[in-house]
Amino acid sequence: MENVTSIAAKQPGIAFPSLRCIPKMAARRLISGAENRGIRVSAGCIRAQQAEYKEGSALASPLSNTEENALKVKEWEVGQFQEEIAATQGIRIRRRPPTGPPLHYVGPFEFRLQNEGNTPRNILEEIIWHKDTEVSRMKERQPLYSLKKALENAPPVRDFIGALRASNLQTGLPGLIAEVKKASPSRGVLRENFDPVEIAQAYEKGGAACLSVLTDEKYFQGGFQNLEAIRCAGVKCPLLCKEFVVDAWQIYYARTKGADAILLIASVLPDLDIKYMTKICKMVGLTPLVEVHNEREMDRVLGIDGIELIGINNRDLETFKVDISNTKKLLEGERGEIIRQKDIVVVGESGLFTPSDIAYVQEAGVKAVLVGESIVKQTDPRKGITDLFGRDISL
C-alpha cells in the first residue's frame, strides 16, 4: 500500500509551496529514484523539496516544460491511487473534485472514465473540497518552515487526556469537552451574541475539563483567531482545535495558535494519513482525537498503534442525522474489550442534551463527552452545563 502513496507523506516536516524553481537535478533524481523503487512520485513531494531549497539557498533553476508536465502527471496519478486506497477502506468522501487525466496522458488510468461529476455528494465532501483549496492558499502564505520557527514561541502544551481522566475521576461523570461554536451547517447560527472568550471562561467556571474550538470559517463561522484569543485570555482548560484536517500542515498551524489537541476524522483520512498525522501530533506535542462514526471506521482506528483518544460521533457527517445509540453499538462486544485493554479514552459526541443522554453514553463506556449546541445556546453556559449533567460539576 505504501508504494502507491506520495513519497511526500514519508517525509515529516515538509511544506508544499508553488512548483517552479526546484533545481532540475533534484527533480530528476526524485522522479527516477522513486520510480526505480516502485514509488509513485507526487508533485507535492517536489514542492516540499523546493521549500527546503528556498529556505537554504537562493540558487535554483526552473524546470523545463517537459519536466513540469511529468510532475503534473505524477501528481494526478497519485491522486487516483489515493482515492482507490481510500475506497478500499470504506471512505466515500473524495478529497477534491475529480478531474480528467492530463493532456495526452498514457498510464495505468488511461482508460478510466471520469463520470462521477465535480459536484459534492454531501455537505462533508463540500467542506473537505473547500478546505483543501483553503489550506493550499494558507500554505503559500505561510510555508511550513516558517511555522517551525513560530513553534519556538508557542505556549506550552497542556495534558488534554489527563484533564479528561481527572475530571471523570473527581466527578464520577464523563469529562466535559465544551464546544465554543457559533454556527453549524445543519442548525444555522446557534448564538447571535457570540464572544468566544466569554463563553470559554463560562465553560471553565461551569466545570468543563477541556474546550473544543471550531476553527472553520465558511461553514461554522469559527476561526483560528478564536482559538488564539481563548488561549491568550488565560483559560486553563486544554484546547481542542476542531478543524477538518486534510494536510499535516494544519497540525503545525494549530499548535502555533495554542491548541493542545486536534481532530482527525476517519471518514476523511485513510489509515496511512491517520498514522502519519498521529506521529506529527506527537512530535509537536498535540493530542489527536480520532473521530469515528461506524463499525468499519472503529475497526480501522483500533488497528492503528498509538491511538489514545477516540471520539464516537453520533451524527452521520454525510447526512447529519443523529442517533445516540450509535455510541453503544460501537462499544459493544470485542471492540469494547479492545478499548479497555488498550486503555483508550472514548468521547461521546453529538445528540447529548439531557442527564439521561449523558447517563446512556456513560453506561455504554465513554469517559468523556463533547457537547456544543445544548450548552452554547443557553444565556448562561454555566447553567447549561448544570442542566446537562443534572447537577453542578464545577470543582
Short mmCIF file of C-alpha atoms in Angstrom, two decimals:
data_model
loop_
_atom_site.label_atom_id
_atom_site.label_comp_id
_atom_site.label_asym_id
_atom_site.label_seq_id
_atom_site.Cartn_x
_atom_site.Cartn_y
_atom_site.Cartn_z
CA MET A 1 0.00 0.00 0.00
CA GLU A 2 2.84 2.43 0.79
CA ASN A 3 4.18 2.07 -2.74
CA VAL A 4 1.17 3.83 -4.19
CA THR A 5 1.19 6.81 -1.86
CA SER A 6 3.09 10.05 -2.29
CA ILE A 7 6.63 9.87 -1.01
CA ALA A 8 5.92 13.31 0.42
CA ALA A 9 3.88 11.52 3.07
CA LYS A 10 7.04 9.74 4.20
CA GLN A 11 8.86 12.96 4.99
CA PRO A 12 7.77 14.67 8.21
CA GLY A 13 8.15 18.40 8.48
CA ILE A 14 7.79 19.40 4.84
CA ALA A 15 5.89 22.16 3.07
CA PHE A 16 4.22 22.32 -0.31
CA PRO A 17 4.51 25.79 -1.90
CA SER A 18 4.48 26.60 -5.63
CA LEU A 19 6.15 24.33 -8.18
CA ARG A 20 8.55 26.25 -10.30
CA CYS A 21 12.11 26.79 -9.07
CA ILE A 22 13.29 23.43 -7.73
CA PRO A 23 16.71 22.57 -9.22
CA LYS A 24 16.48 20.32 -12.27
CA MET A 25 18.84 17.64 -10.99
CA ALA A 26 16.87 17.32 -7.74
CA ALA A 27 13.63 16.85 -9.69
CA ARG A 28 15.17 14.24 -11.94
CA ARG A 29 16.67 12.34 -9.01
CA LEU A 30 13.33 12.35 -7.18
CA ILE A 31 11.41 11.05 -10.18
CA SER A 32 13.88 8.44 -11.37
CA GLY A 33 14.98 7.26 -7.92
CA ALA A 34 11.48 6.87 -6.61
CA GLU A 35 10.21 5.12 -9.71
CA ASN A 36 13.12 2.69 -9.57
CA ARG A 37 11.81 1.70 -6.13
CA GLY A 38 8.25 1.38 -7.42
CA ILE A 39 7.05 4.54 -5.67
CA ARG A 40 4.70 6.95 -7.41
CA VAL A 41 6.03 10.49 -7.13
CA SER A 42 3.77 13.41 -6.26
CA ALA A 43 4.42 16.96 -7.31
CA GLY A 44 3.73 17.74 -3.68
CA CYS A 45 6.98 15.97 -2.86
CA ILE A 46 8.82 18.12 -5.38
CA ARG A 47 7.23 21.21 -3.90
CA ALA A 48 8.39 20.05 -0.49
CA GLN A 49 11.95 19.77 -1.71
CA GLN A 50 11.64 23.19 -3.30
CA ALA A 51 10.72 24.68 0.07
CA GLU A 52 13.94 23.33 1.55
CA TYR A 53 15.95 24.80 -1.32
CA LYS A 54 14.17 28.11 -0.93
CA GLU A 55 14.94 28.21 2.75
CA GLY A 56 18.60 27.25 2.43
CA SER A 57 19.69 28.75 -0.89
CA ALA A 58 18.64 31.34 -3.43
CA LEU A 59 20.21 29.37 -6.27
CA ALA A 60 17.60 27.40 -8.19
CA SER A 61 16.83 26.93 -11.87
CA PRO A 62 13.30 26.41 -13.22
CA LEU A 63 12.05 23.10 -14.53
CA SER A 64 11.59 22.65 -18.24
CA ASN A 65 8.04 22.33 -19.57
CA THR A 66 8.60 18.61 -20.12
CA GLU A 67 9.74 18.07 -16.55
CA GLU A 68 6.93 20.16 -15.12
CA ASN A 69 4.36 18.26 -17.19
CA ALA A 70 5.84 14.99 -15.93
CA LEU A 71 5.35 16.17 -12.36
CA LYS A 72 1.75 17.11 -13.05
CA VAL A 73 1.09 13.67 -14.49
CA LYS A 74 2.64 12.02 -11.44
CA GLU A 75 0.58 14.19 -9.10
CA TRP A 76 -2.61 13.27 -10.93
CA GLU A 77 -1.73 9.55 -10.80
CA VAL A 78 -1.01 9.75 -7.08
CA GLY A 79 -4.40 11.37 -6.55
CA GLN A 80 -6.06 8.49 -8.37
CA PHE A 81 -4.17 5.89 -6.34
CA GLN A 82 -5.02 7.66 -3.09
CA GLU A 83 -8.72 7.72 -3.95
CA GLU A 84 -8.56 3.98 -4.69
CA ILE A 85 -6.88 3.25 -1.37
CA ALA A 86 -9.45 5.35 0.48
CA ALA A 87 -12.29 3.50 -1.25
CA THR A 88 -10.90 0.11 -0.14
CA GLN A 89 -11.13 1.39 3.45
CA GLY A 90 -14.76 2.38 3.10
CA ILE A 91 -14.06 6.10 2.72
CA ARG A 92 -16.64 7.67 0.41
CA ILE A 93 -15.53 11.27 0.87
CA ARG A 94 -13.38 12.43 -2.04
CA ARG A 95 -10.60 14.81 -1.04
CA ARG A 96 -11.04 17.10 -4.05
CA PRO A 97 -13.22 17.38 -7.18
CA PRO A 98 -12.45 14.63 -9.71
CA THR A 99 -10.60 15.72 -12.84
CA GLY A 100 -9.77 14.04 -16.10
CA PRO A 101 -6.21 12.98 -16.91
CA PRO A 102 -3.63 15.49 -18.15
CA LEU A 103 -3.46 16.11 -21.89
CA HIS A 104 -2.01 13.18 -23.87
CA TYR A 105 -1.89 11.08 -20.69
CA VAL A 106 -0.75 7.46 -21.09
CA GLY A 107 -0.64 5.28 -18.00
CA PRO A 108 -2.48 2.93 -15.65
CA PHE A 109 -5.59 5.15 -15.60
CA GLU A 110 -5.64 5.75 -19.35
CA PHE A 111 -8.99 4.05 -20.00
CA ARG A 112 -10.77 5.01 -16.79
CA LEU A 113 -13.93 7.03 -17.25
CA GLN A 114 -14.25 10.15 -15.13
CA ASN A 115 -18.03 10.12 -14.87
CA GLU A 116 -18.70 10.96 -11.23
CA GLY A 117 -19.15 14.66 -11.78
CA ASN A 118 -17.49 17.54 -9.99
CA THR A 119 -20.23 18.47 -7.53
CA PRO A 120 -20.01 17.34 -3.88
CA ARG A 121 -22.15 14.34 -2.94
CA ASN A 122 -22.91 15.70 0.54
CA ILE A 123 -22.11 18.53 2.94
CA LEU A 124 -19.00 16.86 4.37
CA GLU A 125 -17.49 16.41 0.92
CA GLU A 126 -18.29 20.04 0.12
CA ILE A 127 -16.50 21.12 3.30
CA ILE A 128 -13.48 18.94 2.51
CA TRP A 129 -13.17 20.25 -1.04
CA HIS A 130 -13.29 23.81 0.21
CA LYS A 131 -10.81 23.01 2.97
CA ASP A 132 -8.34 21.51 0.50
CA THR A 133 -8.34 24.74 -1.51
CA GLU A 134 -8.24 26.91 1.61
CA VAL A 135 -5.26 25.09 3.09
CA SER A 136 -3.33 25.24 -0.19
CA ARG A 137 -3.66 29.03 -0.12
CA MET A 138 -2.70 29.25 3.55
CA LYS A 139 0.40 27.15 2.91
CA GLU A 140 1.54 29.51 0.18
CA ARG A 141 1.24 32.46 2.57
CA GLN A 142 2.92 30.65 5.45
CA PRO A 143 5.17 27.74 4.43
CA LEU A 144 5.97 25.04 6.93
CA TYR A 145 9.49 26.22 7.67
CA SER A 146 8.04 29.50 8.99
CA LEU A 147 5.61 27.54 11.19
CA LYS A 148 8.52 25.58 12.61
CA LYS A 149 10.12 28.84 13.68
CA ALA A 150 6.82 30.00 15.18
CA LEU A 151 6.64 26.80 17.24
CA GLU A 152 9.57 28.06 19.27
CA ASN A 153 7.28 30.75 20.72
CA ALA A 154 4.13 28.62 21.02
CA PRO A 155 2.64 28.30 24.53
CA PRO A 156 3.35 25.06 26.40
CA VAL A 157 1.08 22.10 25.68
CA ARG A 158 -1.43 21.03 28.38
CA ASP A 159 -2.39 17.40 29.02
CA PHE A 160 -5.72 17.00 27.20
CA ILE A 161 -6.32 13.34 28.07
CA GLY A 162 -5.08 13.86 31.61
CA ALA A 163 -7.64 16.62 32.15
CA LEU A 164 -10.47 14.35 30.97
CA ARG A 165 -9.34 11.47 33.18
CA ALA A 166 -9.02 13.73 36.21
CA SER A 167 -12.49 15.19 35.73
CA ASN A 168 -14.02 11.74 35.29
CA LEU A 169 -12.32 10.53 38.46
CA GLN A 170 -13.32 13.57 40.53
CA THR A 171 -16.96 13.88 39.41
CA GLY A 172 -17.84 10.27 38.59
CA LEU A 173 -19.23 11.62 35.31
CA PRO A 174 -17.75 11.83 31.82
CA GLY A 175 -15.23 14.65 31.49
CA LEU A 176 -16.77 17.50 29.53
CA ILE A 177 -15.25 18.91 26.35
CA ALA A 178 -17.39 22.03 25.96
CA GLU A 179 -17.57 23.41 22.45
CA VAL A 180 -17.13 27.06 21.53
CA LYS A 181 -19.32 27.09 18.45
CA LYS A 182 -21.27 29.89 16.80
CA ALA A 183 -22.99 28.01 13.96
CA SER A 184 -23.25 24.75 12.04
CA PRO A 185 -24.44 23.78 8.54
CA SER A 186 -27.31 21.74 9.98
CA ARG A 187 -28.54 24.16 12.68
CA GLY A 188 -27.54 27.57 11.40
CA VAL A 189 -26.49 30.24 13.92
CA LEU A 190 -26.63 28.86 17.46
CA ARG A 191 -25.69 32.03 19.31
CA GLU A 192 -26.02 35.54 17.90
CA ASN A 193 -24.27 37.24 20.81
CA PHE A 194 -21.06 35.27 20.35
CA ASP A 195 -17.99 36.19 22.39
CA PRO A 196 -15.63 33.17 22.27
CA VAL A 197 -13.52 34.23 25.24
CA GLU A 198 -16.54 34.98 27.42
CA ILE A 199 -18.11 31.63 26.53
CA ALA A 200 -14.85 29.77 27.17
CA GLN A 201 -14.46 31.37 30.58
CA ALA A 202 -18.05 30.48 31.48
CA TYR A 203 -17.45 26.87 30.42
CA GLU A 204 -14.35 26.68 32.57
CA LYS A 205 -16.17 28.04 35.61
CA GLY A 206 -19.02 25.61 34.94
CA GLY A 207 -16.75 22.57 35.25
CA ALA A 208 -15.57 21.81 31.72
CA ALA A 209 -12.41 19.71 31.69
CA CYS A 210 -11.42 20.79 28.17
CA LEU A 211 -12.72 23.04 25.42
CA SER A 212 -13.31 22.45 21.71
CA VAL A 213 -12.95 25.48 19.45
CA LEU A 214 -14.37 25.49 15.92
CA THR A 215 -11.82 26.96 13.54
CA ASP A 216 -13.66 26.56 10.23
CA GLU A 217 -14.85 29.94 8.99
CA LYS A 218 -17.08 29.27 6.00
CA TYR A 219 -19.40 26.60 7.40
CA PHE A 220 -19.19 27.10 11.19
CA GLN A 221 -18.36 30.83 11.46
CA GLY A 222 -15.36 29.98 13.59
CA GLY A 223 -11.71 30.83 13.17
CA PHE A 224 -8.20 30.33 14.46
CA GLN A 225 -8.42 33.83 15.91
CA ASN A 226 -10.96 32.43 18.41
CA LEU A 227 -8.59 29.64 19.43
CA GLU A 228 -5.73 32.08 19.86
CA ALA A 229 -7.83 34.60 21.77
CA ILE A 230 -9.05 31.95 24.23
CA ARG A 231 -5.52 30.72 24.84
CA CYS A 232 -4.18 34.25 25.29
CA ALA A 233 -7.03 35.09 27.72
CA GLY A 234 -5.56 32.67 30.26
CA VAL A 235 -8.20 29.94 30.09
CA LYS A 236 -6.57 26.92 31.74
CA CYS A 237 -8.67 24.18 30.12
CA PRO A 238 -6.75 22.34 27.38
CA LEU A 239 -8.00 23.29 23.92
CA LEU A 240 -9.07 21.03 21.03
CA CYS A 241 -8.70 22.53 17.57
CA LYS A 242 -11.97 21.42 15.91
CA GLU A 243 -10.90 21.54 12.29
CA PHE A 244 -11.35 19.48 9.13
CA VAL A 245 -7.78 18.28 8.73
CA VAL A 246 -6.68 17.29 5.23
CA ASP A 247 -2.98 18.14 5.47
CA ALA A 248 -0.30 17.75 8.13
CA TRP A 249 0.45 21.47 7.75
CA GLN A 250 -2.75 22.18 9.70
CA ILE A 251 -1.37 20.33 12.71
CA TYR A 252 1.65 22.62 12.92
CA TYR A 253 -0.55 25.66 12.37
CA ALA A 254 -2.94 24.66 15.15
CA ARG A 255 -0.01 24.19 17.51
CA THR A 256 1.27 27.72 16.80
CA LYS A 257 -2.19 29.08 17.66
CA GLY A 258 -2.24 27.48 21.10
CA ALA A 259 -4.03 24.16 20.53
CA ASP A 260 -3.36 21.20 22.84
CA ALA A 261 -5.28 18.65 20.75
CA ILE A 262 -6.64 18.37 17.21
CA LEU A 263 -9.43 16.45 15.48
CA LEU A 264 -8.71 13.78 12.84
CA ILE A 265 -11.79 12.37 11.06
CA ALA A 266 -11.61 8.72 9.97
CA SER A 267 -14.33 9.15 7.34
CA VAL A 268 -12.00 11.59 5.57
CA LEU A 269 -8.49 10.27 6.27
CA PRO A 270 -7.16 6.87 5.12
CA ASP A 271 -5.19 4.76 7.59
CA LEU A 272 -1.77 5.89 6.35
CA ASP A 273 -2.78 9.54 6.79
CA ILE A 274 -4.02 8.88 10.32
CA LYS A 275 -0.79 7.06 11.20
CA TYR A 276 1.36 9.80 9.73
CA MET A 277 -0.63 12.65 11.26
CA THR A 278 -0.67 10.93 14.65
CA LYS A 279 3.12 10.83 14.55
CA ILE A 280 3.26 14.51 13.62
CA CYS A 281 0.88 15.32 16.50
CA LYS A 282 3.11 13.52 18.98
CA MET A 283 6.21 15.16 17.53
CA VAL A 284 4.81 18.66 18.19
CA GLY A 285 3.02 17.69 21.43
CA LEU A 286 -0.62 17.68 20.31
CA THR A 287 -3.14 15.00 21.29
CA PRO A 288 -5.02 13.60 18.28
CA LEU A 289 -8.74 12.95 18.81
CA VAL A 290 -9.59 10.41 16.10
CA GLU A 291 -13.29 10.51 15.28
CA VAL A 292 -15.30 7.53 14.01
CA HIS A 293 -18.96 7.02 13.15
CA ASN A 294 -19.42 3.38 12.19
CA GLU A 295 -18.06 -0.11 12.87
CA ARG A 296 -15.66 -0.12 9.94
CA GLU A 297 -14.09 3.16 10.97
CA MET A 298 -13.79 1.96 14.56
CA ASP A 299 -12.09 -1.25 13.44
CA ARG A 300 -9.66 0.69 11.29
CA VAL A 301 -8.70 3.04 14.11
CA LEU A 302 -8.38 0.27 16.69
CA GLY A 303 -5.89 -1.37 14.32
CA ILE A 304 -3.59 1.69 14.42
CA ASP A 305 -0.90 1.70 17.11
CA GLY A 306 -0.64 4.67 19.44
CA ILE A 307 -4.25 5.84 19.39
CA GLU A 308 -5.22 7.03 22.88
CA LEU A 309 -8.35 9.10 22.29
CA ILE A 310 -11.29 8.10 20.09
CA GLY A 311 -14.45 10.13 19.53
CA ILE A 312 -17.67 8.41 18.53
CA ASN A 313 -19.78 10.84 16.56
CA ASN A 314 -23.48 10.05 16.83
CA ARG A 315 -24.04 12.35 13.87
CA ASP A 316 -23.55 10.93 10.39
CA LEU A 317 -21.41 13.63 8.80
CA GLU A 318 -22.71 12.76 5.34
CA THR A 319 -26.42 13.13 6.21
CA PHE A 320 -26.16 15.00 9.55
CA LYS A 321 -28.70 12.61 11.11
CA VAL A 322 -28.15 11.89 14.82
CA ASP A 323 -28.64 8.67 16.80
CA ILE A 324 -27.02 8.40 20.24
CA SER A 325 -27.43 4.61 20.26
CA ASN A 326 -24.51 4.65 17.83
CA THR A 327 -22.15 5.06 20.80
CA LYS A 328 -23.45 1.92 22.48
CA LYS A 329 -23.33 -0.05 19.23
CA LEU A 330 -19.66 0.75 18.64
CA LEU A 331 -18.62 -0.09 22.20
CA GLU A 332 -20.27 -3.49 22.47
CA GLY A 333 -18.51 -6.85 22.39
CA GLU A 334 -14.97 -7.30 21.16
CA ARG A 335 -14.47 -3.64 20.25
CA GLY A 336 -15.25 -2.55 23.79
CA GLU A 337 -12.86 -5.16 25.16
CA ILE A 338 -10.04 -3.96 22.90
CA ILE A 339 -10.66 -0.38 24.03
CA ARG A 340 -10.46 -1.42 27.68
CA GLN A 341 -7.30 -3.42 27.10
CA LYS A 342 -5.62 -0.51 25.34
CA ASP A 343 -6.90 1.95 27.96
CA ILE A 344 -8.27 4.23 25.25
CA VAL A 345 -10.40 7.16 26.37
CA VAL A 346 -13.64 7.27 24.37
CA VAL A 347 -15.53 10.52 23.82
CA GLY A 348 -19.27 10.54 23.09
CA GLU A 349 -20.16 13.24 20.56
CA SER A 350 -23.40 14.82 19.25
CA GLY A 351 -27.03 14.46 20.28
CA LEU A 352 -26.41 14.91 24.02
CA PHE A 353 -28.94 17.25 25.63
CA THR A 354 -30.12 15.80 28.97
CA PRO A 355 -28.80 13.98 32.06
CA SER A 356 -30.37 10.78 30.71
CA ASP A 357 -28.38 11.18 27.48
CA ILE A 358 -25.18 11.53 29.49
CA ALA A 359 -26.07 8.50 31.62
CA TYR A 360 -26.79 6.46 28.50
CA VAL A 361 -23.42 7.04 26.86
CA GLN A 362 -21.58 6.71 30.18
CA GLU A 363 -23.14 3.31 30.73
CA ALA A 364 -22.07 2.40 27.20
CA GLY A 365 -18.46 3.05 28.21
CA VAL A 366 -17.44 6.64 27.42
CA LYS A 367 -15.15 8.54 29.79
CA ALA A 368 -15.78 11.93 28.19
CA VAL A 369 -18.38 13.79 26.14
CA LEU A 370 -18.10 16.59 23.62
CA VAL A 371 -21.09 18.91 23.75
CA GLY A 372 -21.77 22.18 21.96
CA GLU A 373 -25.30 23.02 20.91
CA SER A 374 -27.14 22.19 24.12
CA ILE A 375 -24.94 24.47 26.23
CA VAL A 376 -23.75 27.23 23.88
CA LYS A 377 -27.36 28.22 23.15
CA GLN A 378 -28.03 28.92 26.83
CA THR A 379 -27.92 32.52 28.01
CA ASP A 380 -25.75 31.31 30.89
CA PRO A 381 -23.49 28.48 29.65
CA ARG A 382 -22.67 27.54 33.25
CA LYS A 383 -26.32 26.79 33.90
CA GLY A 384 -26.39 24.89 30.61
CA ILE A 385 -23.67 22.58 31.91
CA THR A 386 -25.51 22.03 35.19
CA ASP A 387 -28.72 21.23 33.34
CA LEU A 388 -26.88 18.84 31.01
CA PHE A 389 -25.41 16.76 33.84
CA GLY A 390 -28.27 17.19 36.30
CA ARG A 391 -26.00 18.74 38.90
CA ASP A 392 -23.18 21.23 39.40
CA ILE A 393 -19.93 19.63 38.20
CA SER A 394 -17.68 22.62 38.92
CA LEU A 395 -14.98 21.79 41.44
#
